[in-house]
CSV table of C-alpha atoms in Angstrom, one decimal:
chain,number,residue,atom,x,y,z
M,1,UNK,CA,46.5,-11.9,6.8
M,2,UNK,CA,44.2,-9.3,8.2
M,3,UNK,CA,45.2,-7.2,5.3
M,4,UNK,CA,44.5,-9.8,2.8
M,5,UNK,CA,40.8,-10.5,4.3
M,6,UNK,CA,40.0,-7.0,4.4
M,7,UNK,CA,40.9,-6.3,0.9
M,8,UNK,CA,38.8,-9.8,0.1
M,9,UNK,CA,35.7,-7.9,1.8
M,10,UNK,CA,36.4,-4.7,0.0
M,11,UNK,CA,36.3,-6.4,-2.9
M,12,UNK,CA,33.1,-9.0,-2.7
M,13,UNK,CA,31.4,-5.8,-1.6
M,14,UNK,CA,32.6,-3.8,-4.2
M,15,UNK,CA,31.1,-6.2,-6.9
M,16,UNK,CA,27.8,-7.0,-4.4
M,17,UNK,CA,27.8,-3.1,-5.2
M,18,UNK,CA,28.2,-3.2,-9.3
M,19,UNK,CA,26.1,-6.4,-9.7
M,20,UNK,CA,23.1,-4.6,-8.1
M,21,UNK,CA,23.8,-1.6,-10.2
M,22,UNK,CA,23.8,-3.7,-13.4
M,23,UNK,CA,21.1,-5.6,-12.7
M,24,UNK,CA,18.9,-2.4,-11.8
M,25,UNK,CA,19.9,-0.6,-15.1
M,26,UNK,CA,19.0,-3.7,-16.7
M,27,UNK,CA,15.9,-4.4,-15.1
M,28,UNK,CA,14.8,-0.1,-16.0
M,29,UNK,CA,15.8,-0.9,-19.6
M,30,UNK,CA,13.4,-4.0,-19.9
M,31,UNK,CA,10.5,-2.5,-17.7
M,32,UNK,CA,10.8,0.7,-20.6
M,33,UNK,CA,11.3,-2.1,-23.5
M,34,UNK,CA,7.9,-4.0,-21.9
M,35,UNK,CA,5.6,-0.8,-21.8
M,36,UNK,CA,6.6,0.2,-24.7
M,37,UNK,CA,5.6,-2.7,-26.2
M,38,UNK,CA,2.3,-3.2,-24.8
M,39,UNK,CA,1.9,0.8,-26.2
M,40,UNK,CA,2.6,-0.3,-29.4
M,41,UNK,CA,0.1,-3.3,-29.7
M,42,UNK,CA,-2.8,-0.5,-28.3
M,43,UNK,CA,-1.3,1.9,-30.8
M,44,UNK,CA,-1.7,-0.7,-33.5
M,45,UNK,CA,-5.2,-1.5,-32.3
M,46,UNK,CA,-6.0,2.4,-32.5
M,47,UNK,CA,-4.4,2.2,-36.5
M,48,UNK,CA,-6.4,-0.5,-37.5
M,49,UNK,CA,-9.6,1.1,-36.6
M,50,UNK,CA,-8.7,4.2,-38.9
M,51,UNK,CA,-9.8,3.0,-42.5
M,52,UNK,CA,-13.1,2.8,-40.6
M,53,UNK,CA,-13.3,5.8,-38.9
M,54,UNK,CA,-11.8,7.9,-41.9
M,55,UNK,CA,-14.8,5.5,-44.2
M,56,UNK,CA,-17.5,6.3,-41.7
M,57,UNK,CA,-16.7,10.2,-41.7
M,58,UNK,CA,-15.4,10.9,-45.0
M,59,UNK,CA,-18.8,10.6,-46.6
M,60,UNK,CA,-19.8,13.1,-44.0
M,61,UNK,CA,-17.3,15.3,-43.8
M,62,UNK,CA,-16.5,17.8,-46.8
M,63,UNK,CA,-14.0,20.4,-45.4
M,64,UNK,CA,-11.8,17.9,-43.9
M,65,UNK,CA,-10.5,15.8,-46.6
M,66,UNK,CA,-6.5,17.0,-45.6
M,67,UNK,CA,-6.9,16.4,-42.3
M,68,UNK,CA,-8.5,12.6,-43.3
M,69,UNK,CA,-5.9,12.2,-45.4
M,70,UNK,CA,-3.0,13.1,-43.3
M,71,UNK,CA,-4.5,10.5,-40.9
M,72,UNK,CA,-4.5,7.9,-43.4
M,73,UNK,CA,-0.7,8.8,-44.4
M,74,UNK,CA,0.2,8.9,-40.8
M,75,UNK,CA,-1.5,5.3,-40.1
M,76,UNK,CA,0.3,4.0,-43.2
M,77,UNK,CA,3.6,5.6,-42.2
M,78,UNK,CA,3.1,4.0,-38.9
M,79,UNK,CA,2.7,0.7,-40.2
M,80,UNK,CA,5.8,0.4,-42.1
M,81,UNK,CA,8.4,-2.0,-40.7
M,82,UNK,CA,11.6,-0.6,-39.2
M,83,UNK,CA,10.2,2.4,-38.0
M,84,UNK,CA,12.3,3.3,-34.5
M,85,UNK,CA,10.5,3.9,-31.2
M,86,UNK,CA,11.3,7.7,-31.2
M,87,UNK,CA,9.6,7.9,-34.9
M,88,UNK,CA,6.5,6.0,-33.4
M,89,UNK,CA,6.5,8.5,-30.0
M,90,UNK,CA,6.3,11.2,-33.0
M,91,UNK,CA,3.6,9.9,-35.2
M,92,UNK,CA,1.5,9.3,-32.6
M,93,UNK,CA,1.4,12.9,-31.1
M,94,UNK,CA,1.0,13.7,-34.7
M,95,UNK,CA,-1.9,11.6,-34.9
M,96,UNK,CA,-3.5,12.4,-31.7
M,97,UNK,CA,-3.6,16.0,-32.7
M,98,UNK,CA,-5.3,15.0,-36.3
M,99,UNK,CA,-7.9,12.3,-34.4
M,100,UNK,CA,-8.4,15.6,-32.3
M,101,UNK,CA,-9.3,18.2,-34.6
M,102,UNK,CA,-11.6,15.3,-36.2
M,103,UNK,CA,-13.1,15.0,-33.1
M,104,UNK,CA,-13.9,18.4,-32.7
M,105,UNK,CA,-15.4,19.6,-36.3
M,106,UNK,CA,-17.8,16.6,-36.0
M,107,UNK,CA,-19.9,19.0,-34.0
M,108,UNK,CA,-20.6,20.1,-37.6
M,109,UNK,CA,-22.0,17.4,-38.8
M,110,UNK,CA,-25.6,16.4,-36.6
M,111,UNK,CA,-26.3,13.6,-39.1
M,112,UNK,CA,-22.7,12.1,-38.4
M,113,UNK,CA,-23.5,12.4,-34.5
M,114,UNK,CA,-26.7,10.3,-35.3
M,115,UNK,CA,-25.1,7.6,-37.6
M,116,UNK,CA,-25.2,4.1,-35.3
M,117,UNK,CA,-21.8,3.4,-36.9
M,118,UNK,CA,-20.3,5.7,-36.0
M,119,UNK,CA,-21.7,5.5,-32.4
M,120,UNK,CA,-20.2,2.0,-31.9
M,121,UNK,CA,-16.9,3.2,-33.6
M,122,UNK,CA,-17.0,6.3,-31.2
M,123,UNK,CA,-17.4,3.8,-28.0
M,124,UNK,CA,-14.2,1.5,-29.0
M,125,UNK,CA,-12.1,4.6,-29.7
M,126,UNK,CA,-13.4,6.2,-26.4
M,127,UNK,CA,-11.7,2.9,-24.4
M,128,UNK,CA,-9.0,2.3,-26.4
M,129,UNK,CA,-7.9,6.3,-26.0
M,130,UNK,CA,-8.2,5.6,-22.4
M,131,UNK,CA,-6.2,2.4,-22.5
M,132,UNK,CA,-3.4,4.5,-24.8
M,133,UNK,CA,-3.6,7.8,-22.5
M,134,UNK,CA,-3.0,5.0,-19.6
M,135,UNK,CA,0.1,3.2,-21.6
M,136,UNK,CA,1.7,6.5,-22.2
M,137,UNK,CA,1.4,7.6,-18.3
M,138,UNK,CA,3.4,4.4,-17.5
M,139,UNK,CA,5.9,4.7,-20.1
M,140,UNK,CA,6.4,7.9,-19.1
M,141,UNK,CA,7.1,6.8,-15.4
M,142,UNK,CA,9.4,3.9,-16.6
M,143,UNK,CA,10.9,6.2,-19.1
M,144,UNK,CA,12.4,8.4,-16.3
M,145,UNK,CA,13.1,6.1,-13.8
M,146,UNK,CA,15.5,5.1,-16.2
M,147,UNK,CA,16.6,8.3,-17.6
M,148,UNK,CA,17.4,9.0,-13.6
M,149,UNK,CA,19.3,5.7,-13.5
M,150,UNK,CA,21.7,6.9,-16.3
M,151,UNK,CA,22.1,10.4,-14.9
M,152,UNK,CA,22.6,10.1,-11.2
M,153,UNK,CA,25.7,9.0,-9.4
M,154,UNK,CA,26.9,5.9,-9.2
M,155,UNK,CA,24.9,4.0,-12.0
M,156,UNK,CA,25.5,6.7,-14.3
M,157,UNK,CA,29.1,5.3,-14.6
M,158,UNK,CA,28.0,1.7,-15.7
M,159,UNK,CA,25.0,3.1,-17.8
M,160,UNK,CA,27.8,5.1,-19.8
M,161,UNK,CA,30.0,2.1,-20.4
M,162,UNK,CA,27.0,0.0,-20.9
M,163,UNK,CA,26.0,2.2,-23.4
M,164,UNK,CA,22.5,3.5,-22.7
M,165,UNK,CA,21.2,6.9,-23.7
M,166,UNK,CA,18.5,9.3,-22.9
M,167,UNK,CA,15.2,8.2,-24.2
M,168,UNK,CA,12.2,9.9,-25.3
M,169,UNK,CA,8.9,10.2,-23.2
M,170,UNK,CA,5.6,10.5,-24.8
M,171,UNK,CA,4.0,14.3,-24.8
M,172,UNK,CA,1.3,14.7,-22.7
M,173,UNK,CA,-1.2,17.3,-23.1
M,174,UNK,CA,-2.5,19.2,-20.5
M,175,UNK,CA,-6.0,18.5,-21.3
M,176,UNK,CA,-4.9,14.0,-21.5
M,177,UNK,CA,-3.3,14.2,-17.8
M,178,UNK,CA,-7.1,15.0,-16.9
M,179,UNK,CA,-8.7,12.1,-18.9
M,180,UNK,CA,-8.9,12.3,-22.1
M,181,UNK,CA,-12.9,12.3,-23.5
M,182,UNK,CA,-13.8,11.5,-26.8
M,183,UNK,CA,-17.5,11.3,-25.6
M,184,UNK,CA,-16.9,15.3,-24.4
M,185,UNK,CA,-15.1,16.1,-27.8
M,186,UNK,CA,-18.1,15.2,-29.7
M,187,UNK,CA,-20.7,16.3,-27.7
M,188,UNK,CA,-18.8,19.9,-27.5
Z,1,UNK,CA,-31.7,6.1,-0.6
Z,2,UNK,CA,-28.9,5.4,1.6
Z,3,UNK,CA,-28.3,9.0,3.4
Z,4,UNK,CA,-29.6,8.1,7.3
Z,5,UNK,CA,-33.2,10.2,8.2
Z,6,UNK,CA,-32.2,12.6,11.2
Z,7,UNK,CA,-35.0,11.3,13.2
Z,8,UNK,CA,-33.8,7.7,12.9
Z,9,UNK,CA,-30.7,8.7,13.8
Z,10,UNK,CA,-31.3,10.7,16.7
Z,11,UNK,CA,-33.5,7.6,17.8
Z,12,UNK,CA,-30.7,5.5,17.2
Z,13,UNK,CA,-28.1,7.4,19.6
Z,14,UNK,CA,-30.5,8.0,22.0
Z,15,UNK,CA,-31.5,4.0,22.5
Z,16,UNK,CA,-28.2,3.5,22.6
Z,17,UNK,CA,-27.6,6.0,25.4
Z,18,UNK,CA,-30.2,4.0,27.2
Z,19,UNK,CA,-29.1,0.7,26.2
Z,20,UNK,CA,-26.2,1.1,27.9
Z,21,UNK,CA,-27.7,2.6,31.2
Z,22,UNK,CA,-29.5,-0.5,31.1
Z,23,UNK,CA,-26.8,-2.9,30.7
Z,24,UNK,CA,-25.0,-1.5,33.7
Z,25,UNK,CA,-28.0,-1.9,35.6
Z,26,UNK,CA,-28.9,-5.1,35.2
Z,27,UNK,CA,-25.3,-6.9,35.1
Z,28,UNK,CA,-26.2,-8.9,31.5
Z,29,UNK,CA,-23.5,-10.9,30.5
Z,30,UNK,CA,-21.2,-9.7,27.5
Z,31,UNK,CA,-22.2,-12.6,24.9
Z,32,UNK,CA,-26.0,-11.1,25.3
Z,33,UNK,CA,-24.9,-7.6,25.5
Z,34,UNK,CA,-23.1,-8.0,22.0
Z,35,UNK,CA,-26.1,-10.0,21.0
Z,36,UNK,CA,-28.4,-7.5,22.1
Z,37,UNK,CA,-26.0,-4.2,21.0
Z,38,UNK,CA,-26.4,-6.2,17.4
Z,39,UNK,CA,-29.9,-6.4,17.2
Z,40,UNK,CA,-31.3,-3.2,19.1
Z,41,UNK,CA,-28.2,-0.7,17.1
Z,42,UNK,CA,-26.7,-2.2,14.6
Z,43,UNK,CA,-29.4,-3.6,12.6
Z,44,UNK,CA,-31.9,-0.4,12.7
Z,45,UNK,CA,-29.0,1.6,11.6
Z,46,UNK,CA,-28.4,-0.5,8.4
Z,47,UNK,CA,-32.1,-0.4,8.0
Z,48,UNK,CA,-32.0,3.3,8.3
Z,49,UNK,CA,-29.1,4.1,5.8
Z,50,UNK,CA,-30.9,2.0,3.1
Z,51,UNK,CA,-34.3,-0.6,3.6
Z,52,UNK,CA,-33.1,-2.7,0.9
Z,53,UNK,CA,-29.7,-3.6,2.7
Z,54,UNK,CA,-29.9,-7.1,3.9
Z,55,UNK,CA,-27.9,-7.2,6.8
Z,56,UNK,CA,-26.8,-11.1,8.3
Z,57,UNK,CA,-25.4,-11.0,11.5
Z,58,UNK,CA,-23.4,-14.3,11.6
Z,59,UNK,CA,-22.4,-14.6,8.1
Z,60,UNK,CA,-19.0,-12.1,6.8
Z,61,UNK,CA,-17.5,-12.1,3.1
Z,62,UNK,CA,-16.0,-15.1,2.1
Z,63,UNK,CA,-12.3,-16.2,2.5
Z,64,UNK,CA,-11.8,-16.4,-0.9
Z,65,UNK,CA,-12.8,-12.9,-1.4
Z,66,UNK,CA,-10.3,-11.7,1.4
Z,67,UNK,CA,-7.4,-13.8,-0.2
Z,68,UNK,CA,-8.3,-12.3,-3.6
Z,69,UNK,CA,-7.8,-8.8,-2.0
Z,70,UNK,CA,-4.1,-9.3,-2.4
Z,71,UNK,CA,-3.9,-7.5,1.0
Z,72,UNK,CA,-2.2,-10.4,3.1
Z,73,UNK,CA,0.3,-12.1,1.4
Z,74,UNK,CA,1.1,-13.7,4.5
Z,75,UNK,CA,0.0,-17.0,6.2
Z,76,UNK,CA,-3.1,-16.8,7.3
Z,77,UNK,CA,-4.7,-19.5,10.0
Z,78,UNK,CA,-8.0,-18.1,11.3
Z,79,UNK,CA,-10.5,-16.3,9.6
Z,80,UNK,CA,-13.6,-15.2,11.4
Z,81,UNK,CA,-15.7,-12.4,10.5
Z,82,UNK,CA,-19.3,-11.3,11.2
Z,83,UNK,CA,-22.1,-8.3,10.4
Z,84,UNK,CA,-22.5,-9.3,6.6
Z,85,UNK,CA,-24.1,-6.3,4.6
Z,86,UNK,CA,-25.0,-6.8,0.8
Z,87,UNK,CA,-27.2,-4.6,-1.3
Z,88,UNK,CA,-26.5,-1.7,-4.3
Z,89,UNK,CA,-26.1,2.2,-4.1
Z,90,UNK,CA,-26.6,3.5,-7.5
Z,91,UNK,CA,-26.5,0.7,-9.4
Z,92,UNK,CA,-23.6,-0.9,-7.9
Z,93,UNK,CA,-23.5,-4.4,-6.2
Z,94,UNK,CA,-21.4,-4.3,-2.8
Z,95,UNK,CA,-21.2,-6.3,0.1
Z,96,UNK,CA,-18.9,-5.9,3.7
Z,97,UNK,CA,-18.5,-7.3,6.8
Z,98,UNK,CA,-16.0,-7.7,9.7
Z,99,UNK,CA,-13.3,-10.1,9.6
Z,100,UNK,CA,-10.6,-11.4,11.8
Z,101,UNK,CA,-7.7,-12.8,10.3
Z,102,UNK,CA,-5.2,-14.6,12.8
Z,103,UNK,CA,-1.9,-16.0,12.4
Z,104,UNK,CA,-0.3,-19.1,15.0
Z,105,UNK,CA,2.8,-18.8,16.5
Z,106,UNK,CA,4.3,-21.6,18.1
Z,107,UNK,CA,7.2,-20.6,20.9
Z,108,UNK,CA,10.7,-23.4,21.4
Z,109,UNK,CA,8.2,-24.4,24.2
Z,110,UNK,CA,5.3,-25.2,22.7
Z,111,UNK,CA,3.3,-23.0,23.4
Z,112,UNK,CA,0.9,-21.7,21.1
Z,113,UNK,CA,-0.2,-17.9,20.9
Z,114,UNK,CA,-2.2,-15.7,18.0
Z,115,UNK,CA,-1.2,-12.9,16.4
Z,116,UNK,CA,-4.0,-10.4,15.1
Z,117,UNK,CA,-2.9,-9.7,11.2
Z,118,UNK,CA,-6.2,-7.6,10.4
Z,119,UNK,CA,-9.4,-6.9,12.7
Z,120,UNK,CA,-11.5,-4.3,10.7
Z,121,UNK,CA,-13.7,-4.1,8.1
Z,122,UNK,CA,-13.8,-6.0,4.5
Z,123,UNK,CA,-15.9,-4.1,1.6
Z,124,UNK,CA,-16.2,-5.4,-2.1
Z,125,UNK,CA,-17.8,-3.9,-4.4
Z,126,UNK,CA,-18.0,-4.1,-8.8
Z,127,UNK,CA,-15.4,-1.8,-10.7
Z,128,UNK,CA,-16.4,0.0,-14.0
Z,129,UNK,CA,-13.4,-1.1,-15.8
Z,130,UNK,CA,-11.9,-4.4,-16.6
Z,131,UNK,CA,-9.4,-5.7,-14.8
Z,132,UNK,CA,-7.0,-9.0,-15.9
Z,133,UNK,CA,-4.4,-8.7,-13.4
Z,134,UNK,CA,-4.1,-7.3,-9.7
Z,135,UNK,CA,-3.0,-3.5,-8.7
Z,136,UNK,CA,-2.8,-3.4,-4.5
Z,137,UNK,CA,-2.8,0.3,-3.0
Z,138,UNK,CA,-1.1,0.5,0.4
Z,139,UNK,CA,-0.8,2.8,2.8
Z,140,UNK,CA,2.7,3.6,4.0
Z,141,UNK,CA,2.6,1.7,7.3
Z,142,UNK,CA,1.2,-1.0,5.7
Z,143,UNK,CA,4.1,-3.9,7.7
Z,144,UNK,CA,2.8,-7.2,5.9
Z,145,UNK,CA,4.0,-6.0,2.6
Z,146,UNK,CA,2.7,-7.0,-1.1
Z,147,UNK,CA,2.3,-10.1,-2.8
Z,148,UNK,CA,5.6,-11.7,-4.7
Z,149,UNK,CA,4.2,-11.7,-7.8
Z,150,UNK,CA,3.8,-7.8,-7.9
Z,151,UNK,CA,6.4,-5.1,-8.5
Z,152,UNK,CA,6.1,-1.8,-6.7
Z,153,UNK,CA,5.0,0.9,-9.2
Z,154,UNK,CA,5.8,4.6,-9.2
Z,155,UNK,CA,2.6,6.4,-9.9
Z,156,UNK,CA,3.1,10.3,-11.7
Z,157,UNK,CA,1.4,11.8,-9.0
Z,158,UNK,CA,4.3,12.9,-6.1
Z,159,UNK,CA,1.3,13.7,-3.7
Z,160,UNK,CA,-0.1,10.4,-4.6
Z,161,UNK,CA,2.8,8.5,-3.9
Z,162,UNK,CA,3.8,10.1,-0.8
Z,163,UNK,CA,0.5,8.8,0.8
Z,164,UNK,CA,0.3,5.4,-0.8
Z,165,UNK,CA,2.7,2.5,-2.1
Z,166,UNK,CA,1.1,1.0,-5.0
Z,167,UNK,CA,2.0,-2.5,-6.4
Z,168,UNK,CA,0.7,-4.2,-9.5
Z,169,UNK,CA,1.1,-6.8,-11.7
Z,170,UNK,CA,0.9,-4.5,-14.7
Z,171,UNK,CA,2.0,-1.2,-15.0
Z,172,UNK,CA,-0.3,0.0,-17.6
Z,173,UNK,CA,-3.3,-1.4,-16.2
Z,174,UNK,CA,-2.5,-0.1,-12.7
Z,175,UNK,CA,-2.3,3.4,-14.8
Z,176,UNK,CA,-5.6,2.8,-16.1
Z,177,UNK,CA,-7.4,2.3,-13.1
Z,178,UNK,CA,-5.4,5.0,-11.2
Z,179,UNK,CA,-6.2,7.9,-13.8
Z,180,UNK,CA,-5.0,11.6,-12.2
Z,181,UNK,CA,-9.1,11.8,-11.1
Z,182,UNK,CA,-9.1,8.8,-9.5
Z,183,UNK,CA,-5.9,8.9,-7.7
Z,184,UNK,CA,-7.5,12.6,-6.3
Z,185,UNK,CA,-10.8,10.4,-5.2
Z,186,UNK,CA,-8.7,8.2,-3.4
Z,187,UNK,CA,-6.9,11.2,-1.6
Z,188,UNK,CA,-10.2,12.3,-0.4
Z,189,UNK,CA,-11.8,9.1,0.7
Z,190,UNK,CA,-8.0,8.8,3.0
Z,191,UNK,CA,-8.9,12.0,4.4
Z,192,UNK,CA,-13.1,10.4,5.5
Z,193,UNK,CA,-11.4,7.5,7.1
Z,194,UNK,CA,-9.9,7.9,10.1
Z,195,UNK,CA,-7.9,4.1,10.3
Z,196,UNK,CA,-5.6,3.2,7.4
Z,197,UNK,CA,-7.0,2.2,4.0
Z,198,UNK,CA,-6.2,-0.9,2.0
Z,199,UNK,CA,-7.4,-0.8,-1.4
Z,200,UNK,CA,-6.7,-3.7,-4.7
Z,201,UNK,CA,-8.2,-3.6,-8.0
Z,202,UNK,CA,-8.4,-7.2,-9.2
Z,203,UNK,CA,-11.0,-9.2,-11.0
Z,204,UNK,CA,-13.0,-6.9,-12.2
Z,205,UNK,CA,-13.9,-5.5,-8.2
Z,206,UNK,CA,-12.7,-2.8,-5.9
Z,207,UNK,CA,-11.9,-4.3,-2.5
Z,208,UNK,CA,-11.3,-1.7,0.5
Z,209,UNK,CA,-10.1,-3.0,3.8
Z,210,UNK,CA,-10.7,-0.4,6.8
Z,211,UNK,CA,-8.4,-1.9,10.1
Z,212,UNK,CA,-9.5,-0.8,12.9
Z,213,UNK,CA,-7.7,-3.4,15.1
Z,214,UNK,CA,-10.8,-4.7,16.6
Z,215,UNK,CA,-14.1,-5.5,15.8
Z,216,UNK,CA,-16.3,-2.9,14.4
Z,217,UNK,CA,-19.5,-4.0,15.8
Z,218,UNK,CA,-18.7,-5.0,19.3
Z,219,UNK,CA,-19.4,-2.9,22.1
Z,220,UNK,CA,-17.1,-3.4,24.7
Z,221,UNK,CA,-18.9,-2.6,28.2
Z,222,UNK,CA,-16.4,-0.3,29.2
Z,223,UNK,CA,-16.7,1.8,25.7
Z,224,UNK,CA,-19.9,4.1,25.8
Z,225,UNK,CA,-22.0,2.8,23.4
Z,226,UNK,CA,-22.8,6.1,21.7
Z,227,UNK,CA,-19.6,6.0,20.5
Z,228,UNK,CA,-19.4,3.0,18.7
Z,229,UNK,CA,-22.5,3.5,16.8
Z,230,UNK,CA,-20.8,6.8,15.8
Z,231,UNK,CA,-17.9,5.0,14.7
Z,232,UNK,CA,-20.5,2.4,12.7
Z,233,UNK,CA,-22.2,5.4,11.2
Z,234,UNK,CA,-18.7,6.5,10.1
Z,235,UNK,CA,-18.1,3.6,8.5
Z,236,UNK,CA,-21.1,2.6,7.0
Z,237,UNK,CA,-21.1,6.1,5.4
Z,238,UNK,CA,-17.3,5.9,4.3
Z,239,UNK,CA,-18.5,2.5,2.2
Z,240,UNK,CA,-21.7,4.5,0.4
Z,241,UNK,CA,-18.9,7.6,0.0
Z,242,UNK,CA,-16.2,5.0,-1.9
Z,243,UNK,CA,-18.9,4.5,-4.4
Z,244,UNK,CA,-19.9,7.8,-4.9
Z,245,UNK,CA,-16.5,9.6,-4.8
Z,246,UNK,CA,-15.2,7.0,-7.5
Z,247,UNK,CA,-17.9,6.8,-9.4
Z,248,UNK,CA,-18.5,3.5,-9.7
Z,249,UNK,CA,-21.5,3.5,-11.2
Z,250,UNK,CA,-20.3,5.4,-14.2
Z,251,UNK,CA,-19.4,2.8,-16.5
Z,252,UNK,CA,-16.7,2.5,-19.3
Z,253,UNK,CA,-18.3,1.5,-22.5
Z,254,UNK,CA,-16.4,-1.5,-22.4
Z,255,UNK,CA,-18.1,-2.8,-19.5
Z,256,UNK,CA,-21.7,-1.9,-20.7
């Protein structure tokens, strides 16, 4: 009888135990699935001001019709359906590079600088940047909670026969962990 | 603007040295001492940090205010609170005062006794970004714990995390508002304050919570008074300080 209760004890403990570990891989994989989401609708709000920003500069800008290009390509790459998360982590350190270098030759340009267009356009871009730099920070964090979850003993046993894999965490550059500045860029 | 003159200061103390000489003296009872303490040190000293600070001495921050700091996610059954500041340092609208926030116990017999849940000081000010949902900073001994609609939130800052527990009800926008500079600000301003710090971004305002455990401005008989006017300068400087150090008055575009 004593035998019998203390294997029942072992037992409801045992899957006490596993229920908590599903539940917190679970609960890792929808927090990453949630901020990644809420990245993708401030991404999408950073594509859709493009055709305005590549308009407002393009007319200003002679030597960097590739770069405005490849922007546009990137935007409309970005855009197409079925894309997978990992492809949109790529294109948009691809695009934050290009926006970047954009940023930076407008220094060339004083009439540009001047243009009330492209003031306003430089104001949204400045909060959504910060609003983007912010999502990637807490996809990051969310991204390697979870990546710890799958590695480290015991969930890492339940994360395998759950299937979960290693996921991809946004790059970072040095300069974006100190708050990123468009304002700075273009007044460089 | 809000930096004390050194002559008012020294002023200041010294009254105060002979304030309480002549307390002692002349036996006054406590209610007119604090009365007194209020009117003779307290007041001059707000008057001598900044002359457009309007300083009420029986009115404090409103309850809703306090419950919309996030910081007590308990029951609360007494609110009291006194010393109400209001005015603007660099553009920036703030207000504080001291509160008393009590909680009632009731024993098997009946009998009735009050616990003390927070006895400090209350500050609110405007934040420069926007805010739709609430991000509560604690520090580690914080025992009253967060509010159940939050979730705790690892921050990428090991330094930062190690002094603080955050809680938020977005993870994103408790990123946004804790950037790597800001979470550094807050770093230093723990460091001013001497008491444990209390901090929640929500609605669009910063609110800081200082607990000292008892009330700021009182000046118990057996404390020399000197001291507790260094402990209000303290304070009343730590307040300007949060606004500086974080900037405050630097606003995002968005908010312009």
């Amino acid at each position: 009888m004593t035998i019998l209760l203390i294997i029942s004890a072992v037992t409801v403990t045992l899957i006490i135990i596993l229920v908590k570990i599903f539940n917190t891989l679970i609960d890792k994989k929808n927090q990453v699935t949630n901020i990644f989401s809420s990245t993708d609708v401030l991404l999408k709000k950073r594509y859709n001001l493009i055709p305005n920003l590549v308009s407002s500069v393009s007319r200003y800008m002679e030597h960097e019709k590739e770069v405005l290009q490849k922007i546009t390509e990137l935007r409309n790459q970005a855009n197409k359906p079925d894309i997978t998360d990992d492809q949109k982590i790529t294109l948009d350190n691809e695009l934050s590079s290009a926006l970047g270098s954009i940023m930076v030759a407008v220094e060339n340009y004083p009439d540009l600088k001047a243009n009330e267009n492209f003031l306003h356009l430089q104001h949204i871009l400045t909060e959504i940047e910060a609003q983007i730099s912010a999502a990637r920070r807490a996809y990051n964090q969310a991204v390697t909670n979870y990546n710890n979850a799958i590695e480290m003993i015991p969930t890492n046993f339940m994360a395998r026969s759950m299937g979960y894999t290693h996921k991809k965490v946004f790059g970072i550059k040095e300069s974006e962990k100190q708050n990123i500045n468009i304002k700075a860029l273009f007044n460089r | 603007m809000a930096t004390f003159m050194p002559l008012t200061l020294i002023l200041v103390i010294l009254w105060s040295v002979l304030f309480q000489m002549d307390i002692h003296r002349d036996s006054i009872r406590v209610g007119r001492y604090q009365e007194t303490f209020k009117q003779q040190i307290i007041h001059p000293l707000i008057q001598a940090m900044d002359d457009q600070f309007i300083h009420t001495p029986d009115h404090c921050v409103s309850y809703q205010l306090v419950r919309a700091s996030a910081f007590f996610p308990t029951r609360v059954d007494k609110f009291s609170g006194n010393d109400h500041v209001n005015g603007q340092v660099d553009g920036v609208d703030f207000q504080f005062s001291d509160v008393k926030l009590l909680q009632r116990h009731t024993d098997s017999k009946g009998r009735v006794t009050w616990e003390k849940l927070f006895c400090g000081t209350f500050f609110v000010a405007e934040f420069n970004k926007h805010t739709q949902g609430v991000t509560v900073i604690h520090p580690e001994t914080w025992e009253y714990g967060a509010p159940s609609y939050t979730r705790y939130l690892k921050m990428d800052n090991p330094e930062f995390n190690q002094q603080f527990n955050v809680y938020g009800t977005d993870s994103i926008e408790a990123h946004y508002l804790l950037t790597h500079t800001m979470m550094k600000r807050l770093m230093e301003i723990k460091k001013l304050a001497t008491e444990d710090l209390l901090i929640t971004f929500a609605d669009g305002c910063i609110y800081l919570a200082i607990d000292y455990g008892n009330d700021p401005n009182e000046a118990p008989i057996n404390i020399p008074v000197s001291n507790r006017v260094i402990q209000y300068i303290h304070t009343l400087q730590l307040l300007v300080d949060v606004i500086r150090e974080l900037k405050l008055n630097e606003k995002l575009w968005a908010k312009r």
